[in-house]
Tab-separated table of C-alpha atoms in Angstrom:
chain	number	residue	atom	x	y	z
A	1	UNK	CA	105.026	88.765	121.248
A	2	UNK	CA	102.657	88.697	124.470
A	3	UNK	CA	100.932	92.102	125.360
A	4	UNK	CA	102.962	93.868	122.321
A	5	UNK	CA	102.148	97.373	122.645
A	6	UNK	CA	103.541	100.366	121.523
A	7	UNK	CA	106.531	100.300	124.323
A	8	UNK	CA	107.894	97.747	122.161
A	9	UNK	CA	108.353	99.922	118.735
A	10	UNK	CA	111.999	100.180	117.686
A	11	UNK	CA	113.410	103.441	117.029
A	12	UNK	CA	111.693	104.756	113.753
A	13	UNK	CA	115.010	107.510	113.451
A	14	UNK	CA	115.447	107.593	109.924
A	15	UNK	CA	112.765	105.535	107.767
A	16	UNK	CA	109.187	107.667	106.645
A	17	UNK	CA	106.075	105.648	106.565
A	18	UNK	CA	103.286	106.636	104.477
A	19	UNK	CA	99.559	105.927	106.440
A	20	UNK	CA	96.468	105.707	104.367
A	21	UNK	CA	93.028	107.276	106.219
A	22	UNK	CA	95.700	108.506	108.953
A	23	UNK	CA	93.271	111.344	110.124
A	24	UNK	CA	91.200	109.806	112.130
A	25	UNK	CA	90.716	106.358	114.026
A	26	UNK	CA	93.114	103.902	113.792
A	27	UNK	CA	95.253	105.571	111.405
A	28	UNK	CA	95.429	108.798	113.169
A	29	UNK	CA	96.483	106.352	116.412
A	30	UNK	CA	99.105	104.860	114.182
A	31	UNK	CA	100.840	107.671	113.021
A	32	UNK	CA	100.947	109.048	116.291
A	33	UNK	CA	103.208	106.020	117.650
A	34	UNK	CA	105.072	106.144	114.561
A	35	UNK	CA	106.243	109.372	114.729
A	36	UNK	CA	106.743	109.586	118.588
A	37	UNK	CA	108.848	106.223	117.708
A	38	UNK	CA	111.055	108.555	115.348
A	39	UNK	CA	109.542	108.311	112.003
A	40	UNK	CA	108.338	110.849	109.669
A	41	UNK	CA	105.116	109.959	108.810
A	42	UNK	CA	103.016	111.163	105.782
A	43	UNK	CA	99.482	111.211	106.278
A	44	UNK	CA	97.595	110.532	103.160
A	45	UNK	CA	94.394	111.519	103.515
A	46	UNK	CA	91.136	112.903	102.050
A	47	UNK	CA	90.089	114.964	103.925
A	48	UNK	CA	93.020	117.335	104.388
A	49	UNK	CA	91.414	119.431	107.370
A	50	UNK	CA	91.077	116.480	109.705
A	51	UNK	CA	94.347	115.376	108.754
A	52	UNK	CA	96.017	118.517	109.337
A	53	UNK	CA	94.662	119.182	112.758
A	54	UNK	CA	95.785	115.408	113.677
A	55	UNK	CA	99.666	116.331	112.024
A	56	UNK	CA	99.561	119.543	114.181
A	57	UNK	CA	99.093	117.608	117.699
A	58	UNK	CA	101.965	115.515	116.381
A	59	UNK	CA	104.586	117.854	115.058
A	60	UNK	CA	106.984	118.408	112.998
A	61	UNK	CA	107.262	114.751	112.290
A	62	UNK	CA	104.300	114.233	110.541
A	63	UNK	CA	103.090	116.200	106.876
A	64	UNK	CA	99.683	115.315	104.835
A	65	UNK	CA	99.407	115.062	101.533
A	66	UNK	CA	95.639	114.415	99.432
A	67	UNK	CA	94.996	111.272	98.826
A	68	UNK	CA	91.275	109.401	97.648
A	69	UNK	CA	91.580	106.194	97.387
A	70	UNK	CA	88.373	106.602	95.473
A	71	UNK	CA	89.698	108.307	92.742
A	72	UNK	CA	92.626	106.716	90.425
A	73	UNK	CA	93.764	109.838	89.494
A	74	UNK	CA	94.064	111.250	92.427
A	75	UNK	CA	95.829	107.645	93.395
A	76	UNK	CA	97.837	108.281	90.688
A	77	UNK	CA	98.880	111.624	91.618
A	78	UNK	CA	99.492	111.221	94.928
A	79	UNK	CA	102.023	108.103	94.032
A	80	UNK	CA	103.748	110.349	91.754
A	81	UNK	CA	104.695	113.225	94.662
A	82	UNK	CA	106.740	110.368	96.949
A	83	UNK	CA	110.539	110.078	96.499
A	84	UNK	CA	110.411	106.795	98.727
A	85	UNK	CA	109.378	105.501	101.807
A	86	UNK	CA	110.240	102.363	104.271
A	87	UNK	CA	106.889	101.280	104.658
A	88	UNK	CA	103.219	101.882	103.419
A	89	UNK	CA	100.148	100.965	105.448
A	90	UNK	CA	97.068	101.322	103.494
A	91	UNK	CA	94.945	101.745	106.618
A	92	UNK	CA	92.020	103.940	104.883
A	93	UNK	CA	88.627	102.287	104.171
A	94	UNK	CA	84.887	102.406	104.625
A	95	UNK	CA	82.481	99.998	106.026
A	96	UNK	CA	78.871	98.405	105.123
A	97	UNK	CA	77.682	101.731	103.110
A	98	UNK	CA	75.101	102.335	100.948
A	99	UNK	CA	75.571	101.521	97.246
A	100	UNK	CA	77.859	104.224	95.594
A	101	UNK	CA	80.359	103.987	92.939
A	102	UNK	CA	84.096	105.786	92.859
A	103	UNK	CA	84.744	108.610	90.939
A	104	UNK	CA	85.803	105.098	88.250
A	105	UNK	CA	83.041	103.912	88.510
A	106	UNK	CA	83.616	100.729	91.031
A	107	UNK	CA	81.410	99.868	93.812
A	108	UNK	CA	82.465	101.937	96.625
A	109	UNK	CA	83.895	99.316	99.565
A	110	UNK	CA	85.477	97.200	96.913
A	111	UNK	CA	87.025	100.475	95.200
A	112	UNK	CA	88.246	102.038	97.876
A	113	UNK	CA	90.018	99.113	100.392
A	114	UNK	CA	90.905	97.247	97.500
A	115	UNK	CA	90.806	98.787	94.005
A	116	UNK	CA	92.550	102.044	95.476
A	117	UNK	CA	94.941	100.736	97.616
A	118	UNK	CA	95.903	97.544	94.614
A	119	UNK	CA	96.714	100.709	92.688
A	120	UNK	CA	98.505	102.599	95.405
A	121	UNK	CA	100.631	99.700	96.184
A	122	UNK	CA	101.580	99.049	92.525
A	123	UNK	CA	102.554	102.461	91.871
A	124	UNK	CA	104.528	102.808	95.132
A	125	UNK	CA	106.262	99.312	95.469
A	126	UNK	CA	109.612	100.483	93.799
A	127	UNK	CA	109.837	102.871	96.214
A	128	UNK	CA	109.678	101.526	99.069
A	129	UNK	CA	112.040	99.412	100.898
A	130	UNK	CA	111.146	97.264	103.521
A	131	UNK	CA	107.260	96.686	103.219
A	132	UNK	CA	103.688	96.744	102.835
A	133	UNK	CA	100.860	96.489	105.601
A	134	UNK	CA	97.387	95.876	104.886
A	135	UNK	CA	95.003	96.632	107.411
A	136	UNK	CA	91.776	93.617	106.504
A	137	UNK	CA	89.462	92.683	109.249
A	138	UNK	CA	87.778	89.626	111.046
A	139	UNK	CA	84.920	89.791	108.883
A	140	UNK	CA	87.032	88.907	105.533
A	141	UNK	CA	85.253	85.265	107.255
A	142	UNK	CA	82.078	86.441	105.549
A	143	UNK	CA	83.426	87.244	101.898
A	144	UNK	CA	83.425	85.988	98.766
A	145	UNK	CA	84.822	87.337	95.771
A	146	UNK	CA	82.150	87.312	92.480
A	147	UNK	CA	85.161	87.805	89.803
A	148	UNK	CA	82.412	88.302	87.480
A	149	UNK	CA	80.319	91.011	89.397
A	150	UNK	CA	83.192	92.449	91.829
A	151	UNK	CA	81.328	96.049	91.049
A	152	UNK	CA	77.784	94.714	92.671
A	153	UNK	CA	76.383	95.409	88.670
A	154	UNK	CA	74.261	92.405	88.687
A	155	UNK	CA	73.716	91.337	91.715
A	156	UNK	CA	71.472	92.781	94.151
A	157	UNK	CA	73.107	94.698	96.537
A	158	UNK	CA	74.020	93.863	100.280
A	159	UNK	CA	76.341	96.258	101.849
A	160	UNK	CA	77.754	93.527	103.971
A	161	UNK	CA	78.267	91.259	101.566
A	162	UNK	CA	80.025	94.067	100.209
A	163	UNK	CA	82.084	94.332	102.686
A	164	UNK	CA	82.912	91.133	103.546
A	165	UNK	CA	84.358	90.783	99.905
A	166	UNK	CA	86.111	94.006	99.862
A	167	UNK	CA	88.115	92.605	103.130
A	168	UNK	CA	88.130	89.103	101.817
A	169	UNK	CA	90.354	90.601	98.968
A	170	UNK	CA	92.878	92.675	101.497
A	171	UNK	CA	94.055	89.387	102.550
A	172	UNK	CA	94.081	87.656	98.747
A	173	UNK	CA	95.900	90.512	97.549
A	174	UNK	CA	98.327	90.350	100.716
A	175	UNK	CA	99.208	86.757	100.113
A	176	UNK	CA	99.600	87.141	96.124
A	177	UNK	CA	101.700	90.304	96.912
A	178	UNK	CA	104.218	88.547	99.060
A	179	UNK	CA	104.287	84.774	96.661
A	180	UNK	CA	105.021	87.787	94.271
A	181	UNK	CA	107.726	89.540	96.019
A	182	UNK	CA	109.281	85.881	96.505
A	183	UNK	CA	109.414	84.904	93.419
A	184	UNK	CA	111.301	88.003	91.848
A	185	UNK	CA	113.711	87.485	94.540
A	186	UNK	CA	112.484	90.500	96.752
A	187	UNK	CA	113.544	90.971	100.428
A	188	UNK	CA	110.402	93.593	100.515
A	189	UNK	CA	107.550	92.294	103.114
A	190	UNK	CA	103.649	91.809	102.036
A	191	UNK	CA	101.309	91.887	105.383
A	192	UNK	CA	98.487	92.506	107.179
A	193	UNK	CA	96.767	92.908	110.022
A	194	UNK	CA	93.413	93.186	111.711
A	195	UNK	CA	92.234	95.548	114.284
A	196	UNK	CA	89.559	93.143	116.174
A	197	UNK	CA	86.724	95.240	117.160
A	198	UNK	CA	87.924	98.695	117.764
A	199	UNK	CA	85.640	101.722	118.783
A	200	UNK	CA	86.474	104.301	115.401
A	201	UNK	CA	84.375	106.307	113.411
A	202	UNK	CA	84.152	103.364	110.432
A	203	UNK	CA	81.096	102.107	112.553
A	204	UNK	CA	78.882	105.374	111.960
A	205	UNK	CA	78.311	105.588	107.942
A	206	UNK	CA	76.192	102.736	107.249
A	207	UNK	CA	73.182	105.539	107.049
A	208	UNK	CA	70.601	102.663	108.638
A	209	UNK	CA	69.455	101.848	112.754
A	210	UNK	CA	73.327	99.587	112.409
A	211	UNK	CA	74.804	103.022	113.191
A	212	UNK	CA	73.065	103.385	116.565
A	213	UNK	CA	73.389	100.018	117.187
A	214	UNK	CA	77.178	100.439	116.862
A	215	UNK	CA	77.286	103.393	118.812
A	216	UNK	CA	76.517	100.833	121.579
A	217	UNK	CA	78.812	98.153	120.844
A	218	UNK	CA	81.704	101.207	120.708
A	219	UNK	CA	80.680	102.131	124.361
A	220	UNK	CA	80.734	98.339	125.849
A	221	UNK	CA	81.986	95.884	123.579
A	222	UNK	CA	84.712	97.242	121.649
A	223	UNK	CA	88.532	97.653	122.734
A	224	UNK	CA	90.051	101.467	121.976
A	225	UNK	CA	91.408	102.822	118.571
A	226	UNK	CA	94.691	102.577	120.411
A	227	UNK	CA	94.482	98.762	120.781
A	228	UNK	CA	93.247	97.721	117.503
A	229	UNK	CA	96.164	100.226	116.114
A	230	UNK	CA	98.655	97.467	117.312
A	231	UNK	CA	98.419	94.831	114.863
A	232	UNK	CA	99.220	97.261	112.299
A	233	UNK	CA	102.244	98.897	114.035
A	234	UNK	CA	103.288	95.326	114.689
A	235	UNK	CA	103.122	94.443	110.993
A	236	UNK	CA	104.831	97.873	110.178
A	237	UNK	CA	107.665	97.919	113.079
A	238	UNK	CA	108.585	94.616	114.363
A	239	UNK	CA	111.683	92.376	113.237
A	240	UNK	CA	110.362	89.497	113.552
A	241	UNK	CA	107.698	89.018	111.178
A	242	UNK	CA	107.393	86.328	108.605
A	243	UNK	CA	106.886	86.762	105.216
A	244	UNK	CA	103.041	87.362	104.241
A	245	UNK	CA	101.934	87.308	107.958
A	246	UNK	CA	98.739	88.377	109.371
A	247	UNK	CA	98.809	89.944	112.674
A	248	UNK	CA	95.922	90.818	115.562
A	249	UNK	CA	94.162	90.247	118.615
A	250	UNK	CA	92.763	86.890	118.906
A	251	UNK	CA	90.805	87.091	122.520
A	252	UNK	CA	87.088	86.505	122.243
A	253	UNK	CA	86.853	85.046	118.796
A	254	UNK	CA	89.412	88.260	117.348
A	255	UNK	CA	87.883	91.018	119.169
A	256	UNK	CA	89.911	91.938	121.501
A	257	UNK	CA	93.864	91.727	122.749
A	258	UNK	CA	97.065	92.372	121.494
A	259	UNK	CA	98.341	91.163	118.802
A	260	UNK	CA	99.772	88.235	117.897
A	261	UNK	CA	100.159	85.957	114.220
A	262	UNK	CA	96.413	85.430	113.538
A	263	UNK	CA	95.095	82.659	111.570
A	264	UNK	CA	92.878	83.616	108.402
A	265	UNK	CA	89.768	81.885	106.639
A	266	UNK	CA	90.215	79.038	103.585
A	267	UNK	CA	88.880	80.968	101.000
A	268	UNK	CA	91.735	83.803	101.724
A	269	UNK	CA	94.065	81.495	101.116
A	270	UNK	CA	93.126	80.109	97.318
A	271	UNK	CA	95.776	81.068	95.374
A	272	UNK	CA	93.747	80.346	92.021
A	273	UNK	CA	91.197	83.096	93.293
A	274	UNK	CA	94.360	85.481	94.444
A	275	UNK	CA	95.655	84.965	90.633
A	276	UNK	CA	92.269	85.947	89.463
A	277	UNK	CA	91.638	88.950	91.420
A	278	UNK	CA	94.914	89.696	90.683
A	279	UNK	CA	94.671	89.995	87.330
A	280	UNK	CA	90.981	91.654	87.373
A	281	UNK	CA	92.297	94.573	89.871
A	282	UNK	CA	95.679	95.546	87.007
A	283	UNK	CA	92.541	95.164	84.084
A	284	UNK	CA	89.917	97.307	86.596
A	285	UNK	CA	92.613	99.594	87.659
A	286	UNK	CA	95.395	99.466	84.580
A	287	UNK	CA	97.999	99.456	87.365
A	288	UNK	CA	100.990	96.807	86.447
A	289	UNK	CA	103.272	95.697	89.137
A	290	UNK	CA	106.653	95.532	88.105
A	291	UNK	CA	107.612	92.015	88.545
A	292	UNK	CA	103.846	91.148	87.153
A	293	UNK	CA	105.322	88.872	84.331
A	294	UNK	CA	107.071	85.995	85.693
């Protein structure tokens, strides 16, 4: 797996991949290689005028349809218009905002990377085939999930700790997902990846100084979208992965590199916390999986 790149995609002829937040960043960069590998790609997306100018420069291969993650209904809807697909990457998210809620009232970074994709996934999983990637991030380190304040409506809010949680539970849902999977006797995948620290637009919303600051690190410290795109196409593409692995760069403490099987924190591996976010995301989002009773 040394200096995987996008060279090293099998031919896509045939399967359709559905790419969360796919019009911009790294999910603009992934369906790109996705579709120039041979797959049809659907972009969902929320903003449908980015996305369609991104489908355009890619062709025929690519279509968008509206999704916000920060909406259930339009989760809901959106799940409803797909037939089936090989893989799903719920790529979308948002980083270290202020404190807003989702159109269901859950704190923002929680409801969108985790709530909204939870629900995506559990609408979507009979339909597709092969598997599910997970894009979480190097600073799930920093996370801790509050079962009884996941919404930030108690505690005093720190965007992020926020964020730290809201990746914390990518990989705790990724891990439940595949035991899951395993125990109903599935051959579908559950896995994730990380990006390192990529130069995208996700850096530029946190409204404070940060966003200058960023602007910075983008310029010298961070590799390109195109880069931190790989772990996910290696998640999504490659035939070797193992069952509920977690794929990225690991040069300079995760930042940078290609990517390769990635270690993850303690805390994202506590299956009694997975069962218990578990079952707060199906309450929070009244999404059931359909192998949820064992």
């Amino acid at each position: 797996m040394s200096r995987w790149d996008t060279s090293n995609i099998p031919d896509q002829s045939g399967r359709t991949v559905i790419v969360t937040g796919a019009n911009s960043g790294l999910g603009a960069v992934t369906a790109r290689a996705l579709a120039a590998a041979g797959a049809q790609v659907i972009m969902a997306c929320r903003d449908e005028v980015k996305a369609r100018a991104v489908a355009n420069s890619i062709g025929e291969r690519a279509q968008v349809r509206r999704l916000d993650l920060a909406d259930l209904s339009s989760v809901r809807e959106f799940a409803a218009s797909i037939d089936r697909a090989d893989v799903l990457i719920n790529n979308a998210g948002v980083m270290a905002v202020p404190l807003r809620r989702t159109a269901d009232g859950f704190e923002m970074q929680i409801g969108t990377n985790h709530l909204g994709h939870f629900a995506l996934t559990g609408l979507l999983l009979d339909k597709i085939a092969d598997r599910v990637v997970t894009v979480a991030s190097g600073a799930h380190i920093i996370g801790k999930i509050d079962a009884a304040d996941l919404n930030w409506e108690r505690r005093r809010y720190n965007r992020w700790a926020a964020y730290g949680q809201a990746k914390l539970a990518n990989l705790l849902f990724t891990y439940e997902l595949q035991r899951r999977l395993t125990a109903a006797g599935s051959s579908k995948l559950a896995l994730a990846s990380h990006p390192g620290y990529a130069a995208t637009d996700l850096q530029s919303h946190t409204e404070t100084f940060m966003d200058k600051v960023m602007v910075v690190g983008n310029r010298v410290l961070a590799q390109s979208a195109e880069m931190g795109a790989l772990g996910s196409l290696y998640a999504a593409t490659a035939t070797d992965v193992a069952p509920g692995g977690y794929y990225g760069p690991t040069g300079l403490g995760g930042a940078r590199g290609y990517p390769v099987a990635c270690k993850s924190s303690a805390a994202s591996r506590d299956e009694v916390t997975a069962g218990r976010l578990w079952e707060l995301s199906e309450q929070l989002t009244k999404v059931t999986f359909p192998f949820a009773e064992r």
